[in-house]
Coordinates of C-alpha atoms in Angstrom, one line a residue:
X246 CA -64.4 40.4 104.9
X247 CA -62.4 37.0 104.7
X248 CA -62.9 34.7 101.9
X249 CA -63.0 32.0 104.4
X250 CA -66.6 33.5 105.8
X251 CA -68.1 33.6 102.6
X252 CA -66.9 30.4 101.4
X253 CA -67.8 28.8 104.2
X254 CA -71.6 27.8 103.8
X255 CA -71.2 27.6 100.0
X256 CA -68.2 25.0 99.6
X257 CA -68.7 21.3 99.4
X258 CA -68.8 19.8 102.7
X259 CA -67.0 16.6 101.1
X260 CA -64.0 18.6 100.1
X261 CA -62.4 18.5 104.1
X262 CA -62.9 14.4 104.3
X263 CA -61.5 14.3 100.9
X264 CA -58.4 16.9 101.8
X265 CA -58.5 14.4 105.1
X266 CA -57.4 11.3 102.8
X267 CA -54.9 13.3 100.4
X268 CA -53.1 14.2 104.0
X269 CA -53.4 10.6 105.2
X270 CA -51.7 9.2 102.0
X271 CA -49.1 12.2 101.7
X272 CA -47.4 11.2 105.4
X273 CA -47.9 7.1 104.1
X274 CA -45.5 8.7 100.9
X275 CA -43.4 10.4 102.6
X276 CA -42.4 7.7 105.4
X277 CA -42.2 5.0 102.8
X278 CA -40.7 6.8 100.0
X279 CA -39.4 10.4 100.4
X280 CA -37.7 10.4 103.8
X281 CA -35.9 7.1 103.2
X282 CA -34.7 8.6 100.5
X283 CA -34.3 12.5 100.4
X284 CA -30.4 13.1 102.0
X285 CA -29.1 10.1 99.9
X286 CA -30.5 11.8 96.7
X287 CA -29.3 15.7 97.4
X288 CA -25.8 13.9 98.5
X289 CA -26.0 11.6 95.0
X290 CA -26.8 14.8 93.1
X291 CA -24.3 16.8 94.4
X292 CA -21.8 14.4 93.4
X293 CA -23.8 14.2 89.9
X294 CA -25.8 16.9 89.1
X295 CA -26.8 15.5 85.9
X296 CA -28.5 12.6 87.4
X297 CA -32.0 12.6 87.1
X298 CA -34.0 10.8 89.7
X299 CA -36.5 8.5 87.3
X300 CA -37.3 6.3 90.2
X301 CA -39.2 8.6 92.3
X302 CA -41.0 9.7 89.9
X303 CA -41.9 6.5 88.9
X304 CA -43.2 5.9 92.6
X305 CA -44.7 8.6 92.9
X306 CA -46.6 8.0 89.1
X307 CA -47.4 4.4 90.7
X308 CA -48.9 6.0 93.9
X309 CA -51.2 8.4 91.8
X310 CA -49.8 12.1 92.5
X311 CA -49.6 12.7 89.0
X312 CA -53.7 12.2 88.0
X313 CA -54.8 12.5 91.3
X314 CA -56.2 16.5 90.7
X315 CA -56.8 16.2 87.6
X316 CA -60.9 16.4 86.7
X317 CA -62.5 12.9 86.9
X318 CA -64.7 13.3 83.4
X319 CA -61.1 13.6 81.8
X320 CA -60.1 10.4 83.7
X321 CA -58.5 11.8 86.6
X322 CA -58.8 11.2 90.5
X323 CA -61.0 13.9 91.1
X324 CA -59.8 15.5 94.1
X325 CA -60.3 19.0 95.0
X326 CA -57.4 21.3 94.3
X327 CA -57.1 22.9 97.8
X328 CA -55.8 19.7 98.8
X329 CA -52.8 20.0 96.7
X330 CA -51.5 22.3 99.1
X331 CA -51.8 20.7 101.8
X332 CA -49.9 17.4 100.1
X333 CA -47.4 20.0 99.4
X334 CA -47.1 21.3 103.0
X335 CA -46.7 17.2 103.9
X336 CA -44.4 16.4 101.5
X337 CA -42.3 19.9 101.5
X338 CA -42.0 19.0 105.1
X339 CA -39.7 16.2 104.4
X340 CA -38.6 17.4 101.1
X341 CA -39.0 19.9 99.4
X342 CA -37.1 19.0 95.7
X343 CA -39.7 15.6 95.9
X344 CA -42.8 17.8 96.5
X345 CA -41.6 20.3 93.5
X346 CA -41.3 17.4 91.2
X347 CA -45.1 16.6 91.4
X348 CA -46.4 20.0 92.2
X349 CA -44.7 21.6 88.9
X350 CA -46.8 18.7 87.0
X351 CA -50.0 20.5 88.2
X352 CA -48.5 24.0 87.7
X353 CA -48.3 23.1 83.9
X354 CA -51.5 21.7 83.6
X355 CA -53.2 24.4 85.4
X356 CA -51.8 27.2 82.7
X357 CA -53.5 25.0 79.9
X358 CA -56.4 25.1 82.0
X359 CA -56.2 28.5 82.0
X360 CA -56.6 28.5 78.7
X361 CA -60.1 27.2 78.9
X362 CA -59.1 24.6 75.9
X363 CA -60.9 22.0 77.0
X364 CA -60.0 19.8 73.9
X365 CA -56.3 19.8 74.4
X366 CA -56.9 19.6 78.3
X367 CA -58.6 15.9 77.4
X368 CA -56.0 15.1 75.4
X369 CA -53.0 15.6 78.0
X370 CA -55.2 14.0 80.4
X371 CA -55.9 10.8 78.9
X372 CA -51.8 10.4 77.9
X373 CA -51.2 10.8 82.1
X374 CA -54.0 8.8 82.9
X375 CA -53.0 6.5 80.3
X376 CA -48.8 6.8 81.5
X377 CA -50.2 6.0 85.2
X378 CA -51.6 2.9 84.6
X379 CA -48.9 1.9 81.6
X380 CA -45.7 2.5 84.3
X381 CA -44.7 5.5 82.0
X382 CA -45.2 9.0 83.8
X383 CA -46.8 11.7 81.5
X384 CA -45.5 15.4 83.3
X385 CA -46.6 17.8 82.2
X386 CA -44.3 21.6 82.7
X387 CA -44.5 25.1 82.1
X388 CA -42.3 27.1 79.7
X389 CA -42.3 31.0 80.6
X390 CA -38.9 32.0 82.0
X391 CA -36.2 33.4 79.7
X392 CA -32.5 34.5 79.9
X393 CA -33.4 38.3 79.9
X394 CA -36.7 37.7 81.4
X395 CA -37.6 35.6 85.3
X396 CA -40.1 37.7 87.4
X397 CA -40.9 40.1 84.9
X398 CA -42.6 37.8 82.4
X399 CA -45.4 37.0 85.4
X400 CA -46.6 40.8 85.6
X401 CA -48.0 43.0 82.5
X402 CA -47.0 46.1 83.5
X403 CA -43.0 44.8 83.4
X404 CA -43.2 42.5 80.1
X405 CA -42.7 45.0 78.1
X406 CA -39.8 46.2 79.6
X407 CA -38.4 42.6 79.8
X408 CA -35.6 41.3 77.4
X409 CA -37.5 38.7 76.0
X410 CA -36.0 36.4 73.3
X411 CA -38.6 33.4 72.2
X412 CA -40.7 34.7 69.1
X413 CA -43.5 33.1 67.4
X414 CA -44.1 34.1 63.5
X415 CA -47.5 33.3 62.7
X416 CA -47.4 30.8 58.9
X417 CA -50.3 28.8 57.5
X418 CA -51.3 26.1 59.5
X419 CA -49.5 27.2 63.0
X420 CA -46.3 29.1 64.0
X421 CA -42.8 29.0 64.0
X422 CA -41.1 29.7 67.2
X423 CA -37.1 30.1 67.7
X424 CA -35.5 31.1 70.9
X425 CA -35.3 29.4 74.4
X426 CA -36.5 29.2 77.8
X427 CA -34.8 28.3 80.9
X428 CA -35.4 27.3 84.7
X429 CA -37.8 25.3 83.6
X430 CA -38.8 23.0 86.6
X431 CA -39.1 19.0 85.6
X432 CA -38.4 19.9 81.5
X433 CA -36.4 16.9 81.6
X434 CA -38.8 14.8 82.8
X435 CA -41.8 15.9 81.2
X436 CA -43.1 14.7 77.9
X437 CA -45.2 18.2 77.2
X438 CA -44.0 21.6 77.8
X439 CA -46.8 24.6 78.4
X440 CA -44.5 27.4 76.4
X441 CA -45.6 30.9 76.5
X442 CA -44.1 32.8 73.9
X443 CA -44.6 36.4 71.8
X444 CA -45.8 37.2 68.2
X445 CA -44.4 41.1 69.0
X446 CA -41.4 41.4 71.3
X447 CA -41.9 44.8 71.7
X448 CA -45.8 44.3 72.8
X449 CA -45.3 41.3 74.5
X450 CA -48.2 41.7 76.8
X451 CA -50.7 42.0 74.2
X452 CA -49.3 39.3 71.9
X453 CA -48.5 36.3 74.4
X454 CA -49.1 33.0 72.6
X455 CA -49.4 29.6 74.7
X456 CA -49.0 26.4 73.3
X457 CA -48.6 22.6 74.3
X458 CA -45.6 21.4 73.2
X459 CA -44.7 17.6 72.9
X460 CA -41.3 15.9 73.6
X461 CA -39.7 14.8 69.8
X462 CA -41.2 17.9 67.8
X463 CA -39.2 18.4 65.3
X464 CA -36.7 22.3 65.9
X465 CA -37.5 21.5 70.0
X466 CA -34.6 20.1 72.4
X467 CA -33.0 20.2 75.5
X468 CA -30.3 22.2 76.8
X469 CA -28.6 22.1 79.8
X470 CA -29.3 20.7 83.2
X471 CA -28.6 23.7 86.0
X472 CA -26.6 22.8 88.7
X473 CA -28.4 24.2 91.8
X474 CA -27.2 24.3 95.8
X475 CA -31.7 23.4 96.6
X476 CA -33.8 21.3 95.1
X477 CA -31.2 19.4 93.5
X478 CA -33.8 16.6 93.0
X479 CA -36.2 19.0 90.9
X480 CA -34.5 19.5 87.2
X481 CA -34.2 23.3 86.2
X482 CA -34.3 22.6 82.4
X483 CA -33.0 25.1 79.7
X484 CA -35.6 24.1 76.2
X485 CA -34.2 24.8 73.0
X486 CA -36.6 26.3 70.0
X487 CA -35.3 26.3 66.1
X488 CA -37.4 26.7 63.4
X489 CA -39.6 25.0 65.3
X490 CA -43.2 24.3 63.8
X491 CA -46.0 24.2 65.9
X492 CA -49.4 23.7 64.1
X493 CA -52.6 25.2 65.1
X494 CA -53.5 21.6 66.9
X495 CA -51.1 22.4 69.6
X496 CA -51.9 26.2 70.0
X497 CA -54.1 26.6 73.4
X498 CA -54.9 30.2 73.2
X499 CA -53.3 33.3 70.9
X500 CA -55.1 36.3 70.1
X501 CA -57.1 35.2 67.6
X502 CA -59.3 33.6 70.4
X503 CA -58.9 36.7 73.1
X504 CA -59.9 39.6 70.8
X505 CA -63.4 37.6 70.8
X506 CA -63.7 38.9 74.6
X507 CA -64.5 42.1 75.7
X508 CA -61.4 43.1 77.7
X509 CA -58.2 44.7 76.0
X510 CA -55.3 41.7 75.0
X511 CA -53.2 43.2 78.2
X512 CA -55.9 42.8 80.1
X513 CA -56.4 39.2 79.1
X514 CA -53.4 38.1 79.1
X515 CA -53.4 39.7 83.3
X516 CA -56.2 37.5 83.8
X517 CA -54.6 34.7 82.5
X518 CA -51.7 35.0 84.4
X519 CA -53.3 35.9 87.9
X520 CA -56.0 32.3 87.1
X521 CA -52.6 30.6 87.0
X522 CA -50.3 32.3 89.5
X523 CA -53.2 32.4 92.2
X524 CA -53.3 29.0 93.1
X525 CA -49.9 27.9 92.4
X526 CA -48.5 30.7 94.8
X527 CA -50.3 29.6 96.8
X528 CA -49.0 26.3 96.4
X529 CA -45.5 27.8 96.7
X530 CA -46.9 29.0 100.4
X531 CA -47.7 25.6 101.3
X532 CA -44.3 24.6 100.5
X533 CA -42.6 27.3 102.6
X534 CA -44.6 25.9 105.5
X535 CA -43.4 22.6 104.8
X536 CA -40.1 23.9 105.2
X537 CA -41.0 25.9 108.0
X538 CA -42.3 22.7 109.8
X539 CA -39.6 20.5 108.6
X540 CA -36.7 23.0 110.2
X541 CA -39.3 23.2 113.4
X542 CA -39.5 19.4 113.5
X543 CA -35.4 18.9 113.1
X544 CA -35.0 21.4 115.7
X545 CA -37.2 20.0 118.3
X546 CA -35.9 16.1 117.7
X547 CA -32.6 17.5 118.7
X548 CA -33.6 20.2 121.6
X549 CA -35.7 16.9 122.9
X550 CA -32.4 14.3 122.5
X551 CA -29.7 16.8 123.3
X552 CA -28.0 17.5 127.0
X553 CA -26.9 20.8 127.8
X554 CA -25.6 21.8 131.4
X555 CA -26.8 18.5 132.6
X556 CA -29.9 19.5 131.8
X557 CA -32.6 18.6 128.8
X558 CA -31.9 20.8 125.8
X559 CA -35.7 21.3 125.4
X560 CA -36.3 22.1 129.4
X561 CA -34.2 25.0 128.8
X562 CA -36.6 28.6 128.8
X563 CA -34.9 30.3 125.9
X564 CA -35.3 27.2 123.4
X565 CA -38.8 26.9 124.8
X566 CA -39.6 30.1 123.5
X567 CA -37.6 29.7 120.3
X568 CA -39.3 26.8 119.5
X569 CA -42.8 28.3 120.4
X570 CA -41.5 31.2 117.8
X571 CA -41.2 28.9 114.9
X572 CA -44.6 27.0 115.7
X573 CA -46.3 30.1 115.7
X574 CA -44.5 30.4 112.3
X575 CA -45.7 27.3 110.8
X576 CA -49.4 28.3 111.9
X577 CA -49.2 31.9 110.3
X578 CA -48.4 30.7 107.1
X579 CA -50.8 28.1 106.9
X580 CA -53.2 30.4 107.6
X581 CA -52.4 32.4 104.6
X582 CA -52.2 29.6 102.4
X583 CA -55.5 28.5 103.3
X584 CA -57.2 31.9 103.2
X585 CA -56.2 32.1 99.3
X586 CA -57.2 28.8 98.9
X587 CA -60.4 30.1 99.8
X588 CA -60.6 32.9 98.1
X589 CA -59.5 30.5 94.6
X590 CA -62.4 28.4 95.7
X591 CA -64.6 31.0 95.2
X592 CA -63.5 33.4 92.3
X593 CA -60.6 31.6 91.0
X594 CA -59.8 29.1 88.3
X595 CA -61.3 25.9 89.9
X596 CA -64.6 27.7 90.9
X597 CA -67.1 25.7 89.1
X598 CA -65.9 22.2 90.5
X599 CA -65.2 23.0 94.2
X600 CA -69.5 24.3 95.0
X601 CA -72.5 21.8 95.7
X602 CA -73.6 20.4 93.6
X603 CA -71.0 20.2 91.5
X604 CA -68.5 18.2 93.8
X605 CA -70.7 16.1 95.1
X606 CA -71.8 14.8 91.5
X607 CA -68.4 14.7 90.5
X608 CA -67.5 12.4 93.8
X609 CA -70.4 10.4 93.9
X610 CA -70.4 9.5 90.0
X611 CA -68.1 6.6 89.2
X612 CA -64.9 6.9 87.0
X613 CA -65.8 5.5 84.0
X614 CA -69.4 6.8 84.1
X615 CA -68.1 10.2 84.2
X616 CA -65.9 9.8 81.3
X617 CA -68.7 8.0 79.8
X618 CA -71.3 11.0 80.2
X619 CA -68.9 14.0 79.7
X620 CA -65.9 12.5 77.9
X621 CA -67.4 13.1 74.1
X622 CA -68.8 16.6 74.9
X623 CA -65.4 18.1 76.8
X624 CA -63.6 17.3 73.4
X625 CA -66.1 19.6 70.9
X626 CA -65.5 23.4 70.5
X627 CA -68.8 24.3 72.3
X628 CA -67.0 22.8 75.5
X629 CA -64.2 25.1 75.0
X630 CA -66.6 28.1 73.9
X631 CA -68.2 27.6 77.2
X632 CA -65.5 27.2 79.1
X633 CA -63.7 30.4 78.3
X634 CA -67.1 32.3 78.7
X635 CA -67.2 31.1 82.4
X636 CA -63.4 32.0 82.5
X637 CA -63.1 34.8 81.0
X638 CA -66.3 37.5 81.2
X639 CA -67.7 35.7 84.7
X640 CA -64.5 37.1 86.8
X641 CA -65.1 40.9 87.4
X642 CA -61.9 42.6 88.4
X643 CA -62.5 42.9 91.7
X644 CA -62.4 39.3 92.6
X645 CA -59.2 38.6 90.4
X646 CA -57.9 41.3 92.4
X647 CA -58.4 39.6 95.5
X648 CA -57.2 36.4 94.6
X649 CA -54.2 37.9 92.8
X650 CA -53.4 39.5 95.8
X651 CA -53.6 37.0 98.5
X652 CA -52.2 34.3 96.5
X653 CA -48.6 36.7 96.4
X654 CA -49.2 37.5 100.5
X655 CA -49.3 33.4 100.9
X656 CA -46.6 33.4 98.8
X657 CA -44.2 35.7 100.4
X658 CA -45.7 35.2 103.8
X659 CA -44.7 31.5 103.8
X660 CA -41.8 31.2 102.2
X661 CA -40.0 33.8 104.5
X662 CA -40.9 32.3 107.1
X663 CA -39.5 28.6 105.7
X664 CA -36.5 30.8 105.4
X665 CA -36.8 32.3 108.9
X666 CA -37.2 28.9 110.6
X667 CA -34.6 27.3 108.8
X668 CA -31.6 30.1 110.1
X669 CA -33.2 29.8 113.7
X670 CA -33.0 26.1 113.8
X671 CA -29.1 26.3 112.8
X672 CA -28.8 28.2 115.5
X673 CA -30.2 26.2 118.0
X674 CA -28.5 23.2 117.2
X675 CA -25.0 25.1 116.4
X676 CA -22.6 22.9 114.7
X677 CA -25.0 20.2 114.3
X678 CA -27.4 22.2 112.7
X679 CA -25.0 22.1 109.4
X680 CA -24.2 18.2 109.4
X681 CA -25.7 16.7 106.1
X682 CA -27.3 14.1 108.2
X683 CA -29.2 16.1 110.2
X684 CA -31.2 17.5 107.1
X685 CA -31.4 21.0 108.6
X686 CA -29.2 22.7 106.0
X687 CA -30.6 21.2 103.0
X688 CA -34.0 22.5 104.1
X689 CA -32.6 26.2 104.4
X690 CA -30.9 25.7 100.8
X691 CA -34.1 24.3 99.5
X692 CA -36.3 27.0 101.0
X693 CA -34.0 30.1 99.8
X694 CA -35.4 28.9 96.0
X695 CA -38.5 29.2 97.4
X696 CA -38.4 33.0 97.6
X697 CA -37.2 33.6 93.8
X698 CA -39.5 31.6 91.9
X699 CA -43.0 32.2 91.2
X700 CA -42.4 35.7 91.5
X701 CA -39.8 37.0 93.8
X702 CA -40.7 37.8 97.4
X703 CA -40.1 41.7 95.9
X704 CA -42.5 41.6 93.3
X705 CA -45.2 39.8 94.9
X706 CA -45.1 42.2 97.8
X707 CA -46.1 44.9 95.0
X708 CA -48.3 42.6 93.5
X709 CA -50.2 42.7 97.3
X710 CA -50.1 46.4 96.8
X711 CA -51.1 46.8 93.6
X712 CA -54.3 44.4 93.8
X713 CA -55.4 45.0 97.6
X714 CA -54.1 48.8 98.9
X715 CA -53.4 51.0 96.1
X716 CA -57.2 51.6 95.2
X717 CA -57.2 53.2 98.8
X718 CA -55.1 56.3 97.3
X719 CA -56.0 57.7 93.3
X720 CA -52.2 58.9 93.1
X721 CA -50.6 55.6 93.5
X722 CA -48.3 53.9 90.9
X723 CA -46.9 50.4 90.9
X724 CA -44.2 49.2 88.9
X725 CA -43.8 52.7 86.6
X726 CA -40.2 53.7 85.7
X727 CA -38.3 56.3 87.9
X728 CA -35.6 58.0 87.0
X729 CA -32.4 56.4 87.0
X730 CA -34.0 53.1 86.0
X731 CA -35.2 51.7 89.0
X732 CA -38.8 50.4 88.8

């Protein structure tokens, strides 16, 4: 059955007027700040690809993107987290490097919440809440990707295999950690850094340490800036680890904490993953629809301002039915995205604060009231105990299973078709269809990122399998080693 029938008579009714408001403010954003901007930016950056694009962020820090999801009793707007997708869809429909830059805030803050450490949660709250109203963004990012190691680090039954590099020695008091990530979206601009790293290389999946990481540590700094043909806007950041020693404040989970659980360290550390990569592929879907729409909405302007044969581009039959093609497009993957945001609602990471009368306490409760009633308790260890009890033994299989798995069809479902639209608009508008100023090619290099990260397009499709189809047949095997090599 659909997650959208079950959730429907158990979701807060407030969430769709309050989804209704993040939309309405998204298209305000993006008509006074992203589309008056986007082309000059992506032509400034490829001119200087070191450039780092401080004001928008600022902006978009000033306009409240950046605490707008995060939970009100930790000072935060509040919102549901749905609606993040649908700001992304907005936004990615104009731009797609602008959405990333606040959507990859939230993707780093939802690993630490997948944590369940509710202290250090409050703590990187309160310095973004605090960085909001001071003029001084507080990002938060997430650390995972490694030379030897991009898709493989997101699945348990590849890390192993992975060439991973970044190793954590535990010592009194904390760890050491040397290596180095890379790819990391925003590292540049953020002041903390969700890293994900190994006590035991060759176990990595039952050894995986995370740990919040502030700018100015001492043995942690950047590396390069990648020069990139999409998303220009969006940093990919290389971090730097040397001797690096990060006490047992900063440490959000490590096994000490996960053999107190009742499934097996792989399996944790598959749950951990799926509560994170659930909704932010999700997320990733919404922004393939953006790009989707935006190459949609380019195309149409011009089929409805261009002359062909003396007669209206758009009156002609064959563009008629192209265009109708990459509408239907836009409304498939929507769907998707929407579907798994359902299905997150319900058994995923943001369960608790999406259901009557949870929400509606939340909402109705002001500000400083809620920080006021919940702010001392979220910061003692019961809070955390209790969290990672709801987290962690409340999810049977089965639901992370179908969470898991829609969140990777979203994924790939949405940004394909991004991709899809983005060739078929070129070729409707022909040799205008690749002029800088008619934005149609930077969506189509924008949206081919779209199908690496997060998982590639490849893996998430066996992802789908593995957590949705393969239980229909006892002899299938996902991601085992065949001969030759090939997984």
């Amino acid at each position: 059955m659909a997650a959208s029938l079950h959730a429907g008579p158990k979701l807060a009714r407030g969430m769709i007027g309050q989804t209704r408001e993040v939309i309405a403010l998204c298209r305000k954003f993006c008509d006074e700040v992203v589309r008056p901007r986007a082309l000059e930016i992506d032509k400034k950056l490829h001119e200087d690809p070191d450039y780092l694009d401080w004001d928008f962020v600022k902006k978009a820090n000033d306009w409240g993107f950046y605490t707008m999801w995060l939970p009100k009793a930790m000072g935060g707007g509040g919102y549901n987290f749905s609606s993040l997708s649908y700001a992304m869809e907005e936004i990615g429909s104009v731009c797609l490097a602008m959405a990333n830059l606040i959507g990859v805030h939230y993707l780093g803050f939802g690993t630490l919440t997948a944590s369940g450490n509710m202290r250090i949660m409050q703590k990187l709250c309160r310095e973004t809440v605090l960085g909001r109203k001071n003029g001084d963004p507080c990002l938060i990012t997430l650390a995972i990707t490694e030379p030897g190691a991009g898709t493989d680090v997101e699945e348990v039954d590849l890390v192993d295999k992975a060439k991973l590099g970044c190793f954590a020695k535990r010592v009194e008091g904390g760890y050491i950690v040397n290596g180095s990530k890379v790819f990391i979206s925003n590292g540049h601009l953020s002041k903390w850094h969700m890293l994900i790293t190994y006590t035991d290389l060759k176990k990595p999946s039952e050894s995986a340490v995370m740990m919040s990481i502030p700018n100015g540590l001492k043995g942690f700094s950047f590396g390069r800036h990648e020069k990139k043909m999409g998303q220009r806007a969006c940093p990919a950041s290389e971090l730097l680890f040397d001797d690096c020693f990060v006490p047992d404040e900063y440490v959000a989970l490590d096994n000490r904490v996960k053999q107190k659980f009742s499934r097996s360290q792989k399996e944790m550390t598959q749950q951990m993953i799926d509560y994170v990569v659930s909704p932010s592929r999700a997320a990733v879907g919404a922004f393939g629809t953006g790009a989707a729409r935006g190459a949609y909405e380019a195309a149409f302007k011009f089929a409805s301002e261009t002359v062909v044969d003396g007669e209206l581009y758009v009156n002609h039959e064959w563009v008629q039915s192209w265009l109708a093609e990459m509408h239907k497009n836009v409304t498939l993957s929507r769907l998707v995205y929407t579907e798994t945001n359902y299905a997150n609602s319900l058994w995923g990471l943001y369960k608790d604060l999406h259901f009557e009368p949870m929400f509606s306490i939340m909402r109705r409760t002001p500000a400083f009231l809620s920080q006021k009633l919940f702010g001392s308790f979220l910061g003692k260890p019961g809070a955390t105990e209790f969290m990672r009890e709801r987290m962690f033994n409340d999810q049977s299989v089965c639901h992370q299973c179908r969470t898991s798995g829609l969140a990777s069809a979203a994924k790939f479902t949405g940004t394909d078709y991004g991709v899809k639209n983005c060739q078929m608009a070129l070729m409707l508008m022909g040799g205008a269809g690749v002029r800088q100023d008619r934005g149609a090619e930077k969506i189509l290099r924008d949206a081919k990122l779209l199908q690496i990260y997060e998982g590639t397009n490849q893996l998430n499709r066996l992802n789908l399998f593995k957590c949705l189809i393969a239980c229909g047949c006892k002899d299938a095997c996902v991601f085992e080693e065949k001969e030759g090599g090939a997984a």
